[in-house]
């Protein structure tokens, strides 16, 4: 690496006490990390947010600052560093006031991952929530979106999985170093993402996840996306932080309404009351951004949609009746009381579940996964 790279690593080593917003203002003024490190106290005071105490400390410490990590460590772990000035740095992320100076990344090039949309939600969502996350991410990826999430268990995992199964791009933004596998139970998903997408972090190699790192990294999830979609979030969910940050960054926020207004859907209902755009299908988001999406990807999505319509039209009459009854809240017990044969009913339900018309919930209940026309 050149001296320029070392200067970036030196500059970012002071981020922990300077703060992301002031660091972003510094690099946006000087563009060059070497010039930023040489800034005088009076020059720093002309940048919004800097005070005399912090400016004095910066001038004192900048000349003797050391790189936050070694070049050897980066090379050993096959980690690429994307600086604020690099073409690969997501252009939309530069617009936020607290842009990270560096992104550490593994996997594919970030330059082709646009437009991007964040899909976030509860770790402990309902089975229906997981299915929705998968379905939305699958279709959004098919239409040409890069799906961004946080690799957490729950909604994040299903969002990444949906994008991968659509053979689309997905990015995981971490609250730890990109060489640290967390959560351990998502190691296989992490490996899958590296083959088709990328994992990204502002934290140096070896940094372990700490509780307060997660809300801090959420600004990157929302910041590199044109919109954030929230699926099932409790009233205190971390996903609401991502949604709030998206709003502050002048990005759209979409929310899927819950079925009963209770946890884990209370958070999404609150978002809708506060102005988030209510959506019930991926098509609504795709139509909203159709002019930004690649034409070839949109064509693939249209083919998928036509296939689903064809499948709907091929439903047997008895299957359609079952679906209509389930849509109105009918239970298995109520269907059996209506005179349905036990073996016949469960055969129909299994067939509909395998074709993704319904999802089985806890307690032997079923819920529709797609609209029946």
CSV table of C-alpha atoms in Angstrom, one decimal:
chain,number,residue,atom,x,y,z
A,1,UNK,CA,0.0,0.0,0.0
A,2,UNK,CA,1.1,3.6,-0.6
A,3,UNK,CA,1.6,6.3,1.9
A,4,UNK,CA,-1.9,7.6,1.0
A,5,UNK,CA,-3.4,4.3,2.3
A,6,UNK,CA,-1.4,4.6,5.5
A,7,UNK,CA,-2.6,8.2,6.0
A,8,UNK,CA,-6.2,7.0,5.7
A,9,UNK,CA,-5.5,4.3,8.3
A,10,UNK,CA,-3.8,6.9,10.5
A,11,UNK,CA,-6.7,9.4,10.2
A,12,UNK,CA,-9.4,6.8,11.0
A,13,UNK,CA,-7.5,5.7,14.1
A,14,UNK,CA,-8.7,8.9,15.8
A,15,UNK,CA,-12.4,8.4,14.9
A,16,UNK,CA,-13.2,6.9,18.3
A,17,UNK,CA,-12.8,10.3,20.0
A,18,UNK,CA,-13.3,12.7,17.1
A,19,UNK,CA,-16.6,11.2,16.1
A,20,UNK,CA,-18.0,10.1,12.7
A,21,UNK,CA,-19.7,13.4,11.9
A,22,UNK,CA,-16.7,15.6,12.5
A,23,UNK,CA,-14.4,13.2,10.6
A,24,UNK,CA,-16.8,13.2,7.7
A,25,UNK,CA,-16.7,17.0,7.7
A,26,UNK,CA,-13.0,17.0,7.8
A,27,UNK,CA,-12.5,14.7,4.8
A,28,UNK,CA,-15.2,16.5,2.8
A,29,UNK,CA,-13.3,19.7,3.3
A,30,UNK,CA,-9.7,18.5,2.6
A,31,UNK,CA,-10.5,15.4,0.4
A,32,UNK,CA,-7.0,14.2,1.0
A,33,UNK,CA,-6.1,12.4,4.3
A,34,UNK,CA,-2.6,13.8,4.4
A,35,UNK,CA,-3.9,17.4,4.2
A,36,UNK,CA,-6.5,16.6,6.9
A,37,UNK,CA,-3.8,15.3,9.2
A,38,UNK,CA,-1.9,18.6,8.7
A,39,UNK,CA,-4.8,20.8,9.4
A,40,UNK,CA,-4.2,23.7,11.8
A,41,UNK,CA,-6.3,24.5,14.8
A,42,UNK,CA,-7.7,27.6,13.2
A,43,UNK,CA,-8.6,25.7,10.0
A,44,UNK,CA,-10.3,23.0,12.0
A,45,UNK,CA,-12.4,25.7,13.8
A,46,UNK,CA,-13.9,26.7,10.4
A,47,UNK,CA,-15.5,23.2,10.0
A,48,UNK,CA,-19.0,22.8,11.4
A,49,UNK,CA,-19.1,21.1,14.8
A,50,UNK,CA,-15.4,21.4,15.8
A,51,UNK,CA,-14.7,23.1,19.2
A,52,UNK,CA,-11.5,24.5,20.6
A,53,UNK,CA,-10.8,21.5,22.9
A,54,UNK,CA,-11.2,18.9,20.2
A,55,UNK,CA,-9.2,20.9,17.7
A,56,UNK,CA,-6.3,21.3,20.1
A,57,UNK,CA,-6.2,17.6,20.8
A,58,UNK,CA,-6.3,16.8,17.1
A,59,UNK,CA,-3.4,19.1,16.2
A,60,UNK,CA,-1.4,17.5,19.1
A,61,UNK,CA,-2.1,13.9,18.2
A,62,UNK,CA,-2.4,13.9,14.4
A,63,UNK,CA,1.4,14.0,13.7
A,64,UNK,CA,2.1,10.9,15.9
A,65,UNK,CA,-1.1,8.9,15.0
A,66,UNK,CA,-0.5,5.3,13.9
A,67,UNK,CA,-2.5,3.2,11.4
A,68,UNK,CA,-5.5,1.6,13.0
A,69,UNK,CA,-4.4,-1.8,11.7
A,70,UNK,CA,-1.4,-3.1,9.7
A,71,UNK,CA,-1.2,-3.7,6.0
A,72,UNK,CA,0.0,-7.2,6.7
A,73,UNK,CA,-3.2,-8.0,8.7
A,74,UNK,CA,-5.4,-6.7,5.9
A,75,UNK,CA,-3.5,-8.8,3.3
A,76,UNK,CA,-3.5,-11.9,5.5
A,77,UNK,CA,-7.3,-11.7,5.9
A,78,UNK,CA,-7.9,-10.8,2.2
A,79,UNK,CA,-9.7,-7.6,3.3
A,80,UNK,CA,-10.1,-4.7,0.9
A,81,UNK,CA,-10.2,-1.1,2.2
A,82,UNK,CA,-12.5,1.3,0.4
A,83,UNK,CA,-11.8,4.9,1.1
A,84,UNK,CA,-14.2,7.8,1.0
A,85,UNK,CA,-12.6,9.0,-2.3
A,86,UNK,CA,-12.7,5.6,-4.1
A,87,UNK,CA,-15.0,5.0,-7.0
A,88,UNK,CA,-16.3,1.8,-5.3
A,89,UNK,CA,-17.4,3.7,-2.2
A,90,UNK,CA,-21.3,3.9,-2.5
A,91,UNK,CA,-22.0,7.4,-3.8
A,92,UNK,CA,-25.3,7.7,-1.9
A,93,UNK,CA,-23.4,6.9,1.4
A,94,UNK,CA,-21.2,10.0,0.9
A,95,UNK,CA,-24.4,12.2,1.2
A,96,UNK,CA,-25.0,11.5,4.9
A,97,UNK,CA,-23.5,13.8,7.5
A,98,UNK,CA,-21.6,11.0,9.3
A,99,UNK,CA,-20.2,9.0,6.4
A,100,UNK,CA,-17.5,6.5,7.5
A,101,UNK,CA,-14.0,7.4,6.2
A,102,UNK,CA,-13.2,3.8,5.4
A,103,UNK,CA,-15.2,0.6,4.6
A,104,UNK,CA,-13.5,-2.7,5.2
A,105,UNK,CA,-15.0,-5.3,2.9
A,106,UNK,CA,-14.8,-8.9,1.7
A,107,UNK,CA,-16.5,-10.4,-1.2
A,108,UNK,CA,-17.7,-8.8,-4.4
A,109,UNK,CA,-17.1,-5.2,-5.6
A,110,UNK,CA,-19.6,-2.7,-4.1
A,111,UNK,CA,-19.5,-0.5,-7.2
A,112,UNK,CA,-22.1,-2.6,-9.1
A,113,UNK,CA,-24.5,-2.9,-6.1
A,114,UNK,CA,-27.0,-0.3,-7.0
A,115,UNK,CA,-29.8,0.6,-6.4
A,116,UNK,CA,-29.8,-0.9,-2.9
A,117,UNK,CA,-32.7,-1.3,-0.5
A,118,UNK,CA,-32.4,-2.2,3.2
A,119,UNK,CA,-34.6,-5.0,4.5
A,120,UNK,CA,-34.7,-5.1,8.3
A,121,UNK,CA,-36.8,-6.4,11.1
A,122,UNK,CA,-37.1,-8.3,14.4
A,123,UNK,CA,-34.7,-11.1,15.4
A,124,UNK,CA,-37.6,-13.0,17.0
A,125,UNK,CA,-40.2,-12.4,14.4
A,126,UNK,CA,-43.2,-14.7,13.6
A,127,UNK,CA,-42.9,-17.4,10.9
A,128,UNK,CA,-45.0,-15.2,8.7
A,129,UNK,CA,-42.6,-12.4,9.2
A,130,UNK,CA,-39.7,-14.6,8.1
A,131,UNK,CA,-41.6,-15.7,5.0
A,132,UNK,CA,-42.5,-12.1,4.1
A,133,UNK,CA,-38.8,-11.1,4.5
A,134,UNK,CA,-37.8,-13.9,2.2
A,135,UNK,CA,-40.5,-13.2,-0.4
A,136,UNK,CA,-39.9,-9.4,-0.5
A,137,UNK,CA,-36.1,-9.8,-0.7
A,138,UNK,CA,-36.5,-12.5,-3.4
A,139,UNK,CA,-38.7,-10.4,-5.6
A,140,UNK,CA,-36.8,-7.1,-5.0
A,141,UNK,CA,-33.5,-8.9,-5.9
A,142,UNK,CA,-35.2,-10.3,-9.0
A,143,UNK,CA,-36.2,-6.9,-10.1
A,144,UNK,CA,-32.7,-5.5,-9.8
A,145,UNK,CA,-32.3,-4.2,-6.2
A,146,UNK,CA,-29.3,-5.1,-4.1
A,147,UNK,CA,-30.7,-6.2,-0.7
A,148,UNK,CA,-28.8,-4.8,2.3
A,149,UNK,CA,-29.2,-6.1,5.9
A,150,UNK,CA,-27.3,-6.8,9.0
A,151,UNK,CA,-26.7,-10.6,9.0
A,152,UNK,CA,-28.5,-10.8,12.4
A,153,UNK,CA,-30.7,-13.8,13.1
A,154,UNK,CA,-34.3,-13.5,12.2
A,155,UNK,CA,-35.6,-11.1,9.5
A,156,UNK,CA,-32.0,-10.2,8.4
A,157,UNK,CA,-31.2,-13.8,7.7
A,158,UNK,CA,-34.3,-14.4,5.6
A,159,UNK,CA,-33.8,-11.2,3.7
A,160,UNK,CA,-30.2,-12.3,2.7
A,161,UNK,CA,-31.5,-15.8,1.9
A,162,UNK,CA,-34.3,-14.5,-0.3
A,163,UNK,CA,-31.8,-12.3,-2.3
A,164,UNK,CA,-29.4,-15.2,-2.8
A,165,UNK,CA,-32.1,-17.6,-3.9
A,166,UNK,CA,-33.1,-15.0,-6.5
A,167,UNK,CA,-29.5,-15.1,-7.7
A,168,UNK,CA,-29.3,-11.4,-6.8
A,169,UNK,CA,-26.8,-9.3,-4.9
A,170,UNK,CA,-26.9,-8.8,-1.2
A,171,UNK,CA,-24.7,-6.9,1.3
A,172,UNK,CA,-24.3,-7.6,5.0
A,173,UNK,CA,-23.3,-4.5,7.1
A,174,UNK,CA,-21.6,-5.7,10.3
A,175,UNK,CA,-21.1,-4.3,13.8
A,176,UNK,CA,-17.7,-6.0,14.0
A,177,UNK,CA,-14.6,-6.6,11.9
A,178,UNK,CA,-15.3,-8.4,8.6
A,179,UNK,CA,-12.9,-11.1,9.7
A,180,UNK,CA,-15.0,-11.8,12.8
A,181,UNK,CA,-17.7,-14.4,12.4
A,182,UNK,CA,-20.8,-13.2,14.2
A,183,UNK,CA,-23.3,-14.6,15.0
A,184,UNK,CA,-21.6,-18.0,14.8
A,185,UNK,CA,-24.8,-19.7,13.9
A,186,UNK,CA,-24.9,-17.6,10.7
A,187,UNK,CA,-21.4,-18.7,9.5
A,188,UNK,CA,-22.9,-20.6,6.5
A,189,UNK,CA,-25.0,-17.7,5.5
A,190,UNK,CA,-21.9,-15.4,5.7
A,191,UNK,CA,-20.0,-17.8,3.4
A,192,UNK,CA,-22.9,-17.7,0.9
A,193,UNK,CA,-23.0,-13.9,0.9
A,194,UNK,CA,-19.3,-13.7,0.2
A,195,UNK,CA,-19.8,-15.7,-3.1
A,196,UNK,CA,-22.5,-13.5,-4.5
A,197,UNK,CA,-22.4,-10.3,-2.5
A,198,UNK,CA,-20.3,-8.6,0.1
A,199,UNK,CA,-19.8,-8.1,3.8
A,200,UNK,CA,-18.9,-4.6,4.9
A,201,UNK,CA,-17.9,-2.8,8.2
A,202,UNK,CA,-16.4,0.4,9.3
A,203,UNK,CA,-14.7,-1.5,12.2
A,204,UNK,CA,-11.1,-2.6,11.8
A,205,UNK,CA,-10.2,-6.3,11.5
A,206,UNK,CA,-10.4,-8.2,14.8
A,207,UNK,CA,-12.9,-5.8,16.4
A,208,UNK,CA,-15.6,-7.8,18.3
A,209,UNK,CA,-19.2,-6.8,18.3
A,210,UNK,CA,-20.3,-4.6,21.3
A,211,UNK,CA,-23.9,-3.7,22.0
A,212,UNK,CA,-23.5,0.0,21.1
A,213,UNK,CA,-21.9,-0.8,17.8
A,214,UNK,CA,-25.1,-2.1,16.3
A,215,UNK,CA,-27.2,1.1,16.4
A,216,UNK,CA,-24.0,3.0,15.2
A,217,UNK,CA,-23.6,0.7,12.1
A,218,UNK,CA,-27.4,1.1,11.3
A,219,UNK,CA,-26.7,4.5,9.7
A,220,UNK,CA,-24.6,2.7,7.1
A,221,UNK,CA,-27.4,0.2,6.4
A,222,UNK,CA,-29.8,3.0,5.7
A,223,UNK,CA,-27.2,5.4,4.3
A,224,UNK,CA,-26.1,3.1,1.4
A,225,UNK,CA,-29.7,2.5,0.4
A,226,UNK,CA,-32.4,4.5,-1.4
A,227,UNK,CA,-35.0,3.1,0.9
A,228,UNK,CA,-35.5,1.0,4.0
A,229,UNK,CA,-38.2,-1.7,4.4
A,230,UNK,CA,-39.2,-2.8,7.9
A,231,UNK,CA,-40.9,-6.1,8.4
A,232,UNK,CA,-42.1,-7.0,11.8
A,233,UNK,CA,-40.5,-4.8,14.5
A,234,UNK,CA,-41.4,-4.6,18.2
A,235,UNK,CA,-41.9,-1.2,19.8
A,236,UNK,CA,-38.3,-1.2,20.9
A,237,UNK,CA,-36.7,-3.0,17.9
A,238,UNK,CA,-33.3,-1.8,16.7
A,239,UNK,CA,-34.9,-1.8,13.2
A,240,UNK,CA,-36.8,1.3,14.2
A,241,UNK,CA,-33.4,3.0,14.7
A,242,UNK,CA,-32.5,2.1,11.1
A,243,UNK,CA,-35.9,3.5,10.0
A,244,UNK,CA,-35.4,6.7,11.9
A,245,UNK,CA,-32.0,7.2,10.5
A,246,UNK,CA,-33.3,6.6,7.0
A,247,UNK,CA,-35.9,9.3,7.5
A,248,UNK,CA,-33.2,11.7,8.8
A,249,UNK,CA,-31.1,10.9,5.7
A,250,UNK,CA,-34.1,11.8,3.4
A,251,UNK,CA,-34.6,8.3,2.3
A,252,UNK,CA,-38.0,6.6,2.0
A,253,UNK,CA,-39.2,4.2,4.7
A,254,UNK,CA,-41.6,1.4,3.9
A,255,UNK,CA,-43.3,-0.8,6.4
A,256,UNK,CA,-45.4,-4.0,6.2
A,257,UNK,CA,-48.4,-3.8,8.5
A,258,UNK,CA,-48.8,-6.5,11.2
A,259,UNK,CA,-51.8,-8.7,11.5
A,260,UNK,CA,-52.9,-7.7,14.9
A,261,UNK,CA,-51.1,-4.6,16.0
A,262,UNK,CA,-49.3,-6.5,18.8
A,263,UNK,CA,-45.6,-7.4,19.2
A,264,UNK,CA,-43.7,-8.1,17.0
A,265,UNK,CA,-45.7,-5.9,14.7
A,266,UNK,CA,-46.3,-2.9,17.0
A,267,UNK,CA,-43.2,-1.1,15.8
A,268,UNK,CA,-44.2,-1.3,12.1
A,269,UNK,CA,-47.7,-0.1,12.9
A,270,UNK,CA,-46.1,2.9,14.7
A,271,UNK,CA,-43.9,3.7,11.7
A,272,UNK,CA,-46.9,3.8,9.5
A,273,UNK,CA,-48.7,6.2,11.8
A,274,UNK,CA,-45.6,8.4,11.7
A,275,UNK,CA,-45.6,8.5,7.9
A,276,UNK,CA,-43.8,5.4,6.7
A,277,UNK,CA,-45.3,4.1,3.4
A,278,UNK,CA,-47.5,1.1,4.0
A,279,UNK,CA,-46.8,-1.8,1.6
A,280,UNK,CA,-48.3,-5.2,1.3
A,281,UNK,CA,-46.4,-6.6,-1.6
A,282,UNK,CA,-42.9,-6.2,-3.2
A,283,UNK,CA,-44.6,-5.1,-6.5
A,284,UNK,CA,-45.5,-1.8,-4.8
A,285,UNK,CA,-41.9,-0.9,-4.1
A,286,UNK,CA,-40.8,-2.1,-7.5
A,287,UNK,CA,-43.3,0.0,-9.3
A,288,UNK,CA,-42.3,3.0,-7.1
A,289,UNK,CA,-38.7,2.7,-8.3
A,290,UNK,CA,-39.2,1.2,-11.7
A,291,UNK,CA,-37.3,4.0,-13.5
A,292,UNK,CA,-34.2,3.2,-11.5
A,293,UNK,CA,-34.1,-0.5,-12.0
A,294,UNK,CA,-32.3,-2.3,-14.9
A,295,UNK,CA,-34.6,-3.1,-17.8
A,296,UNK,CA,-33.3,-6.7,-18.1
A,297,UNK,CA,-34.0,-7.3,-14.4
A,298,UNK,CA,-37.4,-5.8,-14.6
A,299,UNK,CA,-38.2,-8.1,-17.5
A,300,UNK,CA,-37.1,-11.1,-15.4
A,301,UNK,CA,-39.4,-10.0,-12.6
A,302,UNK,CA,-42.3,-9.6,-15.0
A,303,UNK,CA,-41.8,-13.1,-16.2
A,304,UNK,CA,-41.8,-14.3,-12.6
A,305,UNK,CA,-45.0,-12.4,-11.9
A,306,UNK,CA,-46.7,-13.8,-15.1
A,307,UNK,CA,-45.7,-17.3,-13.9
A,308,UNK,CA,-47.4,-16.7,-10.6
A,309,UNK,CA,-50.6,-15.5,-12.3
A,310,UNK,CA,-50.5,-18.6,-14.4
A,311,UNK,CA,-50.2,-20.8,-11.3
A,312,UNK,CA,-53.1,-18.9,-9.7
A,313,UNK,CA,-55.2,-19.6,-12.7
A,314,UNK,CA,-54.3,-23.3,-12.5
A,315,UNK,CA,-55.6,-23.7,-9.0
A,316,UNK,CA,-58.2,-26.4,-8.6
A,317,UNK,CA,-61.6,-25.3,-7.4
A,318,UNK,CA,-61.2,-27.1,-4.1
A,319,UNK,CA,-57.8,-25.5,-3.5
A,320,UNK,CA,-59.2,-22.0,-4.3
A,321,UNK,CA,-62.0,-22.6,-1.8
A,322,UNK,CA,-59.6,-23.6,0.9
A,323,UNK,CA,-57.5,-20.6,0.3
A,324,UNK,CA,-60.5,-18.3,0.4
A,325,UNK,CA,-61.5,-19.8,3.8
A,326,UNK,CA,-58.0,-19.5,5.2
A,327,UNK,CA,-57.9,-15.8,4.1
A,328,UNK,CA,-61.0,-15.1,6.2
A,329,UNK,CA,-59.3,-16.7,9.3
A,330,UNK,CA,-60.7,-20.2,9.2
A,331,UNK,CA,-58.8,-22.8,11.3
A,332,UNK,CA,-58.1,-26.4,10.7
A,333,UNK,CA,-60.7,-27.4,13.3
A,334,UNK,CA,-63.4,-25.3,11.7
A,335,UNK,CA,-62.7,-26.8,8.3
A,336,UNK,CA,-62.9,-30.3,9.7
A,337,UNK,CA,-66.2,-29.4,11.4
A,338,UNK,CA,-67.5,-28.3,7.9
A,339,UNK,CA,-67.1,-31.9,6.8
A,340,UNK,CA,-63.7,-32.0,5.1
A,341,UNK,CA,-62.1,-35.4,5.1
A,342,UNK,CA,-59.0,-35.3,7.4
A,343,UNK,CA,-56.6,-37.0,4.9
A,344,UNK,CA,-57.9,-35.0,2.0
A,345,UNK,CA,-57.7,-31.7,3.8
A,346,UNK,CA,-54.1,-32.2,4.9
A,347,UNK,CA,-53.1,-33.4,1.4
A,348,UNK,CA,-54.5,-30.1,0.0
A,349,UNK,CA,-52.8,-28.1,2.7
A,350,UNK,CA,-49.4,-29.8,2.0
A,351,UNK,CA,-49.7,-29.2,-1.7
A,352,UNK,CA,-50.5,-25.5,-1.2
A,353,UNK,CA,-47.7,-25.1,1.3
A,354,UNK,CA,-45.1,-26.7,-1.1
A,355,UNK,CA,-46.2,-24.4,-3.8
A,356,UNK,CA,-45.8,-21.4,-1.5
A,357,UNK,CA,-49.5,-20.4,-1.3
A,358,UNK,CA,-49.6,-20.8,2.4
A,359,UNK,CA,-47.3,-20.9,5.4
A,360,UNK,CA,-47.8,-23.1,8.4
A,361,UNK,CA,-47.7,-21.2,11.7
A,362,UNK,CA,-47.5,-22.5,15.3
A,363,UNK,CA,-50.5,-24.3,16.7
A,364,UNK,CA,-51.4,-25.9,13.4
A,365,UNK,CA,-52.5,-22.6,11.9
A,366,UNK,CA,-52.0,-21.5,8.3
A,367,UNK,CA,-51.7,-18.1,6.6
A,368,UNK,CA,-51.7,-17.0,3.0
A,369,UNK,CA,-48.3,-16.0,1.5
A,370,UNK,CA,-49.6,-14.5,-1.7
A,371,UNK,CA,-52.7,-12.8,-3.0
A,372,UNK,CA,-55.1,-15.1,-4.8
A,373,UNK,CA,-56.8,-13.6,-7.8
